[in-house]
Short mmCIF file of C-alpha atoms and ligand atoms in Angstrom, two decimals:
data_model
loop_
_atom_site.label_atom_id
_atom_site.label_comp_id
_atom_site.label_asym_id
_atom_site.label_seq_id
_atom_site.Cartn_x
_atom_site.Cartn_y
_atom_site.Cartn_z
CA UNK J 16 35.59 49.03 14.65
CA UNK J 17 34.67 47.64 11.16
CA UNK J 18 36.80 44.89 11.21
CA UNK J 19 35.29 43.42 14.57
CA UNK J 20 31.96 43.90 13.43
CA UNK J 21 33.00 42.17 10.38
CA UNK J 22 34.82 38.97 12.72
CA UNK J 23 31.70 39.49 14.84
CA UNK J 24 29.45 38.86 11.90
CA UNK J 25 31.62 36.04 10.75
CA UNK J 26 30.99 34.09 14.18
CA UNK J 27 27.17 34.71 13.71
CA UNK J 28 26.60 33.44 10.30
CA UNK J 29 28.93 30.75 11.56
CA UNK J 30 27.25 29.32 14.30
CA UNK J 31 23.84 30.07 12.30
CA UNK J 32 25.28 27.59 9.18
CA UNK J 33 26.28 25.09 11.79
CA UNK J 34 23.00 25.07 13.70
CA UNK J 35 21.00 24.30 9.91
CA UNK J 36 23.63 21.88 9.32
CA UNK J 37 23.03 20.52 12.92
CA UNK J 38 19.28 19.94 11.90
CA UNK J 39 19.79 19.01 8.41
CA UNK J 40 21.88 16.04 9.97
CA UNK J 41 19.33 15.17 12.66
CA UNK J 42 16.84 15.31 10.78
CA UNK J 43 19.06 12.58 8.08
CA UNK J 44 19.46 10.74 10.99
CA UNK J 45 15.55 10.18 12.17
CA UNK J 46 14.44 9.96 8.84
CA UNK J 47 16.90 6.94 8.35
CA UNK J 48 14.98 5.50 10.79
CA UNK J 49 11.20 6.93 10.15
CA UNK J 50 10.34 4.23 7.60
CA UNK J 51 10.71 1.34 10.06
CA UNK J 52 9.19 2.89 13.05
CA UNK J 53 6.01 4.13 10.49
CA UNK J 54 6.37 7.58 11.44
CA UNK J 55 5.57 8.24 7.35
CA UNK J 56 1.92 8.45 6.02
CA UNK J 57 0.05 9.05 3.21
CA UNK J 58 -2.27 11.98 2.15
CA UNK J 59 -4.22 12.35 -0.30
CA UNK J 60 -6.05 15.78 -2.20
CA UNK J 61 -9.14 15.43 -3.98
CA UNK J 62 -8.63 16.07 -7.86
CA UNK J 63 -11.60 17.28 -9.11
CA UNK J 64 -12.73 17.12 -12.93
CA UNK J 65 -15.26 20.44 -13.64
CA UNK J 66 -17.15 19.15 -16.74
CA UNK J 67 -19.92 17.27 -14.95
CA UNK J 68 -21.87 19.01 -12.42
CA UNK J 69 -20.79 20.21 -9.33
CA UNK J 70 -17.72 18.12 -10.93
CA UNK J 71 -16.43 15.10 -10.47
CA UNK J 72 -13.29 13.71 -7.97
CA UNK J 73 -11.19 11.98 -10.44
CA UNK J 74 -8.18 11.92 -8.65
CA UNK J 75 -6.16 12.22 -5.52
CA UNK J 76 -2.30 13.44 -5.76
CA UNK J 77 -0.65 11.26 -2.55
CA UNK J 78 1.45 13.69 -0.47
CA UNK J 79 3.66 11.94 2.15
CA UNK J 80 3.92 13.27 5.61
CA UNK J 81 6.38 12.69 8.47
CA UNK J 82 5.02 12.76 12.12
CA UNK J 83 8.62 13.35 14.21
CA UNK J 84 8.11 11.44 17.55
CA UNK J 85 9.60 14.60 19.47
CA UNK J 86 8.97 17.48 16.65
CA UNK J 87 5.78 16.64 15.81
CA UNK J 88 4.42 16.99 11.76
CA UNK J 89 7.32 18.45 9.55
CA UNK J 90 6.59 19.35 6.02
CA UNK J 91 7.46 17.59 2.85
CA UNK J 92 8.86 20.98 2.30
CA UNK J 93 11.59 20.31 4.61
CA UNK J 94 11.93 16.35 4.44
CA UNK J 95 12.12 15.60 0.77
CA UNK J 96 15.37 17.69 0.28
CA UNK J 97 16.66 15.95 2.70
CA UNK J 98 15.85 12.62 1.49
CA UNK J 99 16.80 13.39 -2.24
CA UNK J 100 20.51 14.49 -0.81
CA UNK J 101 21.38 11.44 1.53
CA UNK J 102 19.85 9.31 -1.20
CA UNK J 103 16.76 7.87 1.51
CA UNK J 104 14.66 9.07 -1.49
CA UNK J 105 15.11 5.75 -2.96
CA UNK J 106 13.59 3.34 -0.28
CA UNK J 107 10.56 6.19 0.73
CA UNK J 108 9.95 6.44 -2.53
CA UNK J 109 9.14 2.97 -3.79
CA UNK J 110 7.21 3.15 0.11
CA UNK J 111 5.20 5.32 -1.39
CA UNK J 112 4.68 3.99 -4.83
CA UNK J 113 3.90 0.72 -3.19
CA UNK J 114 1.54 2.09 -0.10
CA UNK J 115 -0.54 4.55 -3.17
CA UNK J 116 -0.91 1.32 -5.27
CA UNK J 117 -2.09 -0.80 -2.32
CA UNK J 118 -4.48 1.94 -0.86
CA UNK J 119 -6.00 2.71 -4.42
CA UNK J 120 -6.28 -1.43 -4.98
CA UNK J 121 -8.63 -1.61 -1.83
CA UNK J 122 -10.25 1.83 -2.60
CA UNK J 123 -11.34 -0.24 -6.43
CA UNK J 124 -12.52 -3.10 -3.97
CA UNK J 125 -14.53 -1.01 -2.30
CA UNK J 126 -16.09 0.91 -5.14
CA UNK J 127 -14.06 4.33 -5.73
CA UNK J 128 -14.10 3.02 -9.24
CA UNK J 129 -11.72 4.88 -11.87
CA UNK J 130 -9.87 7.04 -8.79
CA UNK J 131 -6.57 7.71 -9.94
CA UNK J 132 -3.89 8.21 -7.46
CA UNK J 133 -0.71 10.72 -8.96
CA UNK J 134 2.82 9.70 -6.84
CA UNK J 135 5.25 12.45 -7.01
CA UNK J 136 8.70 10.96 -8.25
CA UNK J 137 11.79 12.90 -7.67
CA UNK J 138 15.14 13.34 -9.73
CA UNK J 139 17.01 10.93 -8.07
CA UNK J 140 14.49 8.10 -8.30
CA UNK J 141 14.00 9.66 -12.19
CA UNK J 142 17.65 8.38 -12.69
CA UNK J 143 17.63 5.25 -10.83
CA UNK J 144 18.38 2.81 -14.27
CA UNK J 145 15.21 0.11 -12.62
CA UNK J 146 12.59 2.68 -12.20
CA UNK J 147 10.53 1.56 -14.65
CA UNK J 148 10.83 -1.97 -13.66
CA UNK J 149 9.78 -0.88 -10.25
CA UNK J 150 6.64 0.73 -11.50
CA UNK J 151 5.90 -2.39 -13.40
CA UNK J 152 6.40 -4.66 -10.42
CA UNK J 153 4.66 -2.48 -7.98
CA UNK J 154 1.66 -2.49 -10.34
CA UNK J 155 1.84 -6.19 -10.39
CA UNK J 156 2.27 -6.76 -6.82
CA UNK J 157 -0.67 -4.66 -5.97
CA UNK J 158 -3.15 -5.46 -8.47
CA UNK J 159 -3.44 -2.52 -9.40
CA UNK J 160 -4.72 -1.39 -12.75
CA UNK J 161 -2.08 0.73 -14.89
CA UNK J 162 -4.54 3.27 -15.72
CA UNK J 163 -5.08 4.20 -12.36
CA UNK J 164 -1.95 5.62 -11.50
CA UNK J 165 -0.52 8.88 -12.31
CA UNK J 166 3.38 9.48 -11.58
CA UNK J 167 4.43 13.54 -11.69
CA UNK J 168 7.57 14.85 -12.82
CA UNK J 169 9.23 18.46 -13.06
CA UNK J 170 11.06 19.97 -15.87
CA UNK J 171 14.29 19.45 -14.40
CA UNK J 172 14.05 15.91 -14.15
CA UNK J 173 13.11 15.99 -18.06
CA UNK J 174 15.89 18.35 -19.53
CA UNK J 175 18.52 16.99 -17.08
CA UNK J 176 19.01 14.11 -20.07
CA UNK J 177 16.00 14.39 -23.05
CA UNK J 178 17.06 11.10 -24.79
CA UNK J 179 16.86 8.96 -21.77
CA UNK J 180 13.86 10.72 -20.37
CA UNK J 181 11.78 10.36 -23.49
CA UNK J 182 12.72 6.56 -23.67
CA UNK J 183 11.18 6.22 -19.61
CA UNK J 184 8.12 8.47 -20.31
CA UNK J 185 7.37 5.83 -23.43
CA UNK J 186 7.97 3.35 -21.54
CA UNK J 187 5.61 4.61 -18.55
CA UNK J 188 3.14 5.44 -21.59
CA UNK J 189 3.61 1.39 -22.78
CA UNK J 190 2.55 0.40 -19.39
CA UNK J 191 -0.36 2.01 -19.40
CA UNK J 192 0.58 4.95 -16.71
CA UNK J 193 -0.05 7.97 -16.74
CA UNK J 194 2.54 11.09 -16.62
CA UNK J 195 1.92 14.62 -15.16
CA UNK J 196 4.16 17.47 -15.31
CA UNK J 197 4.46 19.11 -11.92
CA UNK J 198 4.85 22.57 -11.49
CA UNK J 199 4.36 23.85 -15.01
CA UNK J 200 6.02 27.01 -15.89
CA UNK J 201 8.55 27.65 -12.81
CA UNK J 202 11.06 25.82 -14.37
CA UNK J 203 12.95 26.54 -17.45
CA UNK J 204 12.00 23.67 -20.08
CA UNK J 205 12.22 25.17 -23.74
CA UNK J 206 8.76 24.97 -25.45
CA UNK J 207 10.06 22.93 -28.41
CA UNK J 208 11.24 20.15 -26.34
CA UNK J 209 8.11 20.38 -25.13
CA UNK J 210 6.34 18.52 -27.37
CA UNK J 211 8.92 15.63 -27.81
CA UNK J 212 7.93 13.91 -24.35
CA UNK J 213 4.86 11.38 -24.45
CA UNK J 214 3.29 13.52 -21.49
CA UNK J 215 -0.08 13.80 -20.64
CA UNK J 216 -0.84 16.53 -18.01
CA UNK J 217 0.40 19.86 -17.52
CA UNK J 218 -0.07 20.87 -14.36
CA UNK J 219 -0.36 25.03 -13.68
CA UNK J 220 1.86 26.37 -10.24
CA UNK J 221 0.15 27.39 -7.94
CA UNK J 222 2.05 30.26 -7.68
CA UNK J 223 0.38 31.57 -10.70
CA UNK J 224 -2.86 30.82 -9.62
CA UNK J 225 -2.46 32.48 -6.41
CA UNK J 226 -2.50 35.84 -8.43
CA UNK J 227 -5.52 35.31 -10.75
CA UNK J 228 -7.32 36.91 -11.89
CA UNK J 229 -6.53 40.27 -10.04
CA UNK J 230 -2.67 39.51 -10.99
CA UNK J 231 -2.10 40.58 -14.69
CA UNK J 232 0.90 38.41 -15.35
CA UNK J 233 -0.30 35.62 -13.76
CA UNK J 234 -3.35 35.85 -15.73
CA UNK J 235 -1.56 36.04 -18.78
CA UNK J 236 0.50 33.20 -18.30
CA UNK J 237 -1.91 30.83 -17.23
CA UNK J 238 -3.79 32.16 -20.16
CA UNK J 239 -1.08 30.81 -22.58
CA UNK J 240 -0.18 27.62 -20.04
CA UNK J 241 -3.34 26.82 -21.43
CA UNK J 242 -3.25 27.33 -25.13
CA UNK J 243 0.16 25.31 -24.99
CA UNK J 244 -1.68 22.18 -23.57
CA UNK J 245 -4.28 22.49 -26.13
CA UNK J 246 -1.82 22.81 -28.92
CA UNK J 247 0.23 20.14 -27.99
CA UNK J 248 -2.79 17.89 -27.18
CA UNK J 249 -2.54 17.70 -23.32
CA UNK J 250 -5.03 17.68 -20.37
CA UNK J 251 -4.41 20.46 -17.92
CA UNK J 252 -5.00 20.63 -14.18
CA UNK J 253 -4.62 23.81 -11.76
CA UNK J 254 -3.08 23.25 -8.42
CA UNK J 255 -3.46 25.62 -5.54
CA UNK J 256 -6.78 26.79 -6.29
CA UNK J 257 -8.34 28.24 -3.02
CA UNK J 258 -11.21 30.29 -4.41
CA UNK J 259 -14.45 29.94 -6.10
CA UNK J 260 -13.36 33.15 -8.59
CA UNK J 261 -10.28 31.25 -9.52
CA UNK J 262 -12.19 28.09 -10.08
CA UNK J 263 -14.66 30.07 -12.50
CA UNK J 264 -11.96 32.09 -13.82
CA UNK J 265 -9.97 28.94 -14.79
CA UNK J 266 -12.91 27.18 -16.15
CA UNK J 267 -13.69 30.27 -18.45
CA UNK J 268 -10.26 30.03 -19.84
CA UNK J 269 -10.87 26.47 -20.56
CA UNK J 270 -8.97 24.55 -17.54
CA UNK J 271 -11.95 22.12 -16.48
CA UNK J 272 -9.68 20.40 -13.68
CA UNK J 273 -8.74 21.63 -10.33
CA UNK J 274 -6.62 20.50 -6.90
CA UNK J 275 -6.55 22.79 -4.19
CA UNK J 276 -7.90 23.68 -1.22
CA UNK J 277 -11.32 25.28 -2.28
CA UNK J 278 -12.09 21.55 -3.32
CA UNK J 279 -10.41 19.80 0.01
CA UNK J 280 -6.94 20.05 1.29
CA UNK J 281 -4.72 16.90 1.76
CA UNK J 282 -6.16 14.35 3.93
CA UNK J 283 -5.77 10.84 5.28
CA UNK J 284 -7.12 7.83 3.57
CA UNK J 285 -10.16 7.25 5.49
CA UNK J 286 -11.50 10.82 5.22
CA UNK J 287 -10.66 10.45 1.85
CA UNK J 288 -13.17 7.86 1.26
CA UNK J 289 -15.68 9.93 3.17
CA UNK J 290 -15.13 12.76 0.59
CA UNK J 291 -15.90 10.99 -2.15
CA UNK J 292 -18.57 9.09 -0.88
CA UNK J 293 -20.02 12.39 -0.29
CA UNK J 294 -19.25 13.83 -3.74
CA UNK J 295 -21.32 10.36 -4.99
CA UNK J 296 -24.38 11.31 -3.51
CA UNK J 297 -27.29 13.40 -5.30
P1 C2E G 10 3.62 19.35 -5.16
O1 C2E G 10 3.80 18.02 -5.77
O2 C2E G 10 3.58 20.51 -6.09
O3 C2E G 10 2.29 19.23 -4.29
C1 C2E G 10 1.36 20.27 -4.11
C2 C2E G 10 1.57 20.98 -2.81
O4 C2E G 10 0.69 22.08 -2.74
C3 C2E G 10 1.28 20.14 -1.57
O5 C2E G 10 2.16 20.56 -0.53
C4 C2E G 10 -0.15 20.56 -1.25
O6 C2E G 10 -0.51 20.34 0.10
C5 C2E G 10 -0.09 22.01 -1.58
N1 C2E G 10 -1.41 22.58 -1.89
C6 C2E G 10 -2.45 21.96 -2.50
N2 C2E G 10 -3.49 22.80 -2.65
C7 C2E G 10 -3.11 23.99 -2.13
C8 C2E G 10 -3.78 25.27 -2.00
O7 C2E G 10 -4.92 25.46 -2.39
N3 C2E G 10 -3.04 26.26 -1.42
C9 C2E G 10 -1.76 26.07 -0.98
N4 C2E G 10 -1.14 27.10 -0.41
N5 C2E G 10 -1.12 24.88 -1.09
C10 C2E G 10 -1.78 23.85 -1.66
P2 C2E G 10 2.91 19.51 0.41
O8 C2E G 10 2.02 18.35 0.71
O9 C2E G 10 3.49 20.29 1.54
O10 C2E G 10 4.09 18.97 -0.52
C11 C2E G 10 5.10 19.84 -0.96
C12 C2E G 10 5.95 19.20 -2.02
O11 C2E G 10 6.68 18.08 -1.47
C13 C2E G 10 5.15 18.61 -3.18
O12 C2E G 10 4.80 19.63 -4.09
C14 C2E G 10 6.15 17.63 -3.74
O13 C2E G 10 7.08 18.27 -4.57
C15 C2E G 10 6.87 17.14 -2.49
N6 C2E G 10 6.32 15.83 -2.10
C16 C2E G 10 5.23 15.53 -1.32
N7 C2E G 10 5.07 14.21 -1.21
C17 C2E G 10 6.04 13.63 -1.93
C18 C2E G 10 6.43 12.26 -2.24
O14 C2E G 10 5.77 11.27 -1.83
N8 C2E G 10 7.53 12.09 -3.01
C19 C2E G 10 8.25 13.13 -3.52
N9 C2E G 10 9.31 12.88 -4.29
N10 C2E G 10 7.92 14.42 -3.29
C20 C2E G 10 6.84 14.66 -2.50
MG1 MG G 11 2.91 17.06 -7.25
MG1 MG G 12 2.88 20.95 -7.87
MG1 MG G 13 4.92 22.47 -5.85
#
């Protein structure tokens, strides 16, 4: 009958929920651990800056990666919610701050000079009240130069409180650091606020790069993405570019910086160096 499909259904979806809730909590539980036993690692992707020929790597965004003793690789995808809701965010992030800084120090040493690394920050480390002490220190501790590093930052993490996120973003902008704005246009930041944070990238979704230029929406809003940098006075980079069309496409419409797999996919520090070593020579 109905109603025993319906109880029969309720048991499914029931064992299903506690199954992800199973995994969410093992993987809370390994993660706890995963800092200690260096199970996390850094990527990096080449950012790459059009205007010169053949262009430029400028940059690198650092992507963190988890290598599960029994699991294998699991995706940031999967990991950082996890870490942002049992609060483990916190010490992996200043991990990473602190790794990117120490990597990019040697990387000046050994003559990558002007790389810029760009460390993802999350909302919960956005709203820890020492963050920007942290960055300050970490710079410190690392030698690192200020202008060098790049942190990103969603819309969310900006509208979630405007007065006290302006007041950070100055005070990343006093320190000589550099702010991105990850994921532009998926997330619901009025315009006219906009222009109120000391930002200096915008950087395009890739999910609206994916469709251009065949896609007519997508073309139309990374059209106006950017004309909005360019009014407001900001530098714009396209992530998730995978083809040679989009790159020209992009270019054309006046976006002269690019990250995405076309250019090189994420990639450990070493090979890193390699790549730009490579994009050095004549
Ligand atoms: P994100 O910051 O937007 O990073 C860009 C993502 O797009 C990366 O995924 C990168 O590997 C992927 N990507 C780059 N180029 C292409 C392309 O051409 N095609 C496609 N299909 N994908 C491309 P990844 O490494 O899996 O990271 C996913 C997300 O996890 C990141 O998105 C970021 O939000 C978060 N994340 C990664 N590392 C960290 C971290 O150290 N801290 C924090 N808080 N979040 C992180
Ligand atoms: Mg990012
Ligand atoms: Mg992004
Ligand atoms: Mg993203």
């Amino acid at each position: 009958s109905a109603k025993a499909a319906g109880v029969g259904n309720y048991h499914f979806y029931s064992s299903e929920m506690t199954e992800q809730l199973r995994r969410r909590l093992a993987l809370e539980r390994d993660l706890r651990s995963a800092l200690e036993r260096e199970e996390l690692e850094l990527f990096y992707q080449p950012q790459i800056d059009y205007h010169t020929d053949g262009g430029d790597c400028m940059g690198a965004e650092v992507l963190l990666r988890w290598r599960h003793p029994q699991e294998g690789f699991i995706s940031p995808g999967e990991f950082i919610p996890v870490a942002e809701m049992s609060g483990l965010i916190i010490p992996i992030g200043e991990w990473v701050l602190q790794k990117a800084c120490q990597q990019n120090h040697l990387w000046q040493l050994g003559g990558l000079h002007g790389l810029r690394v760009a460390v993802n920050l999350s909302a919960l480390q956005f709203q820890q009240p020492n963050l920007v002490e942290l960055v300050a220190t970490t710079l410190e501790n690392t030698h690192h130069n200020p202008d060098l590093l790049e942190l990103e930052i969603t819309e969310g993490l900006l509208m979630n409180d405007v007065q006290s996120a302006i007041k950070i973003l100055q005070s990343f902008r006093d320190l000589g650091v550099t702010v991105a704005l990850d994921d532009f246009g998926t997330g619901y930041s009025s315009l006219s606020y906009l222009k109120r944070f000391p930002l200096n990238f915008l950087k395009i979704d890739q999910s609206f790069v994916r469709g251009i230029p065949q896609d007519s929406n997508d073309t139309a809003i990374v059209r106006s993405v950017i004309a909005l940098a360019q009014s407001l006075q900001l530098d714009v980079i396209a992530e998730g570019v995978e083809t040679a069309e989009q790159a020209t496409f992009l270019h054309n419409l006046g976006c002269h910086k690019f990250q995405g797999y076309y250019f090189g996919r994420p990639m450990p520090a070493l090979e890193f160096t390699r790549f730009w070593e490579a994009r050095q020579a004549p």
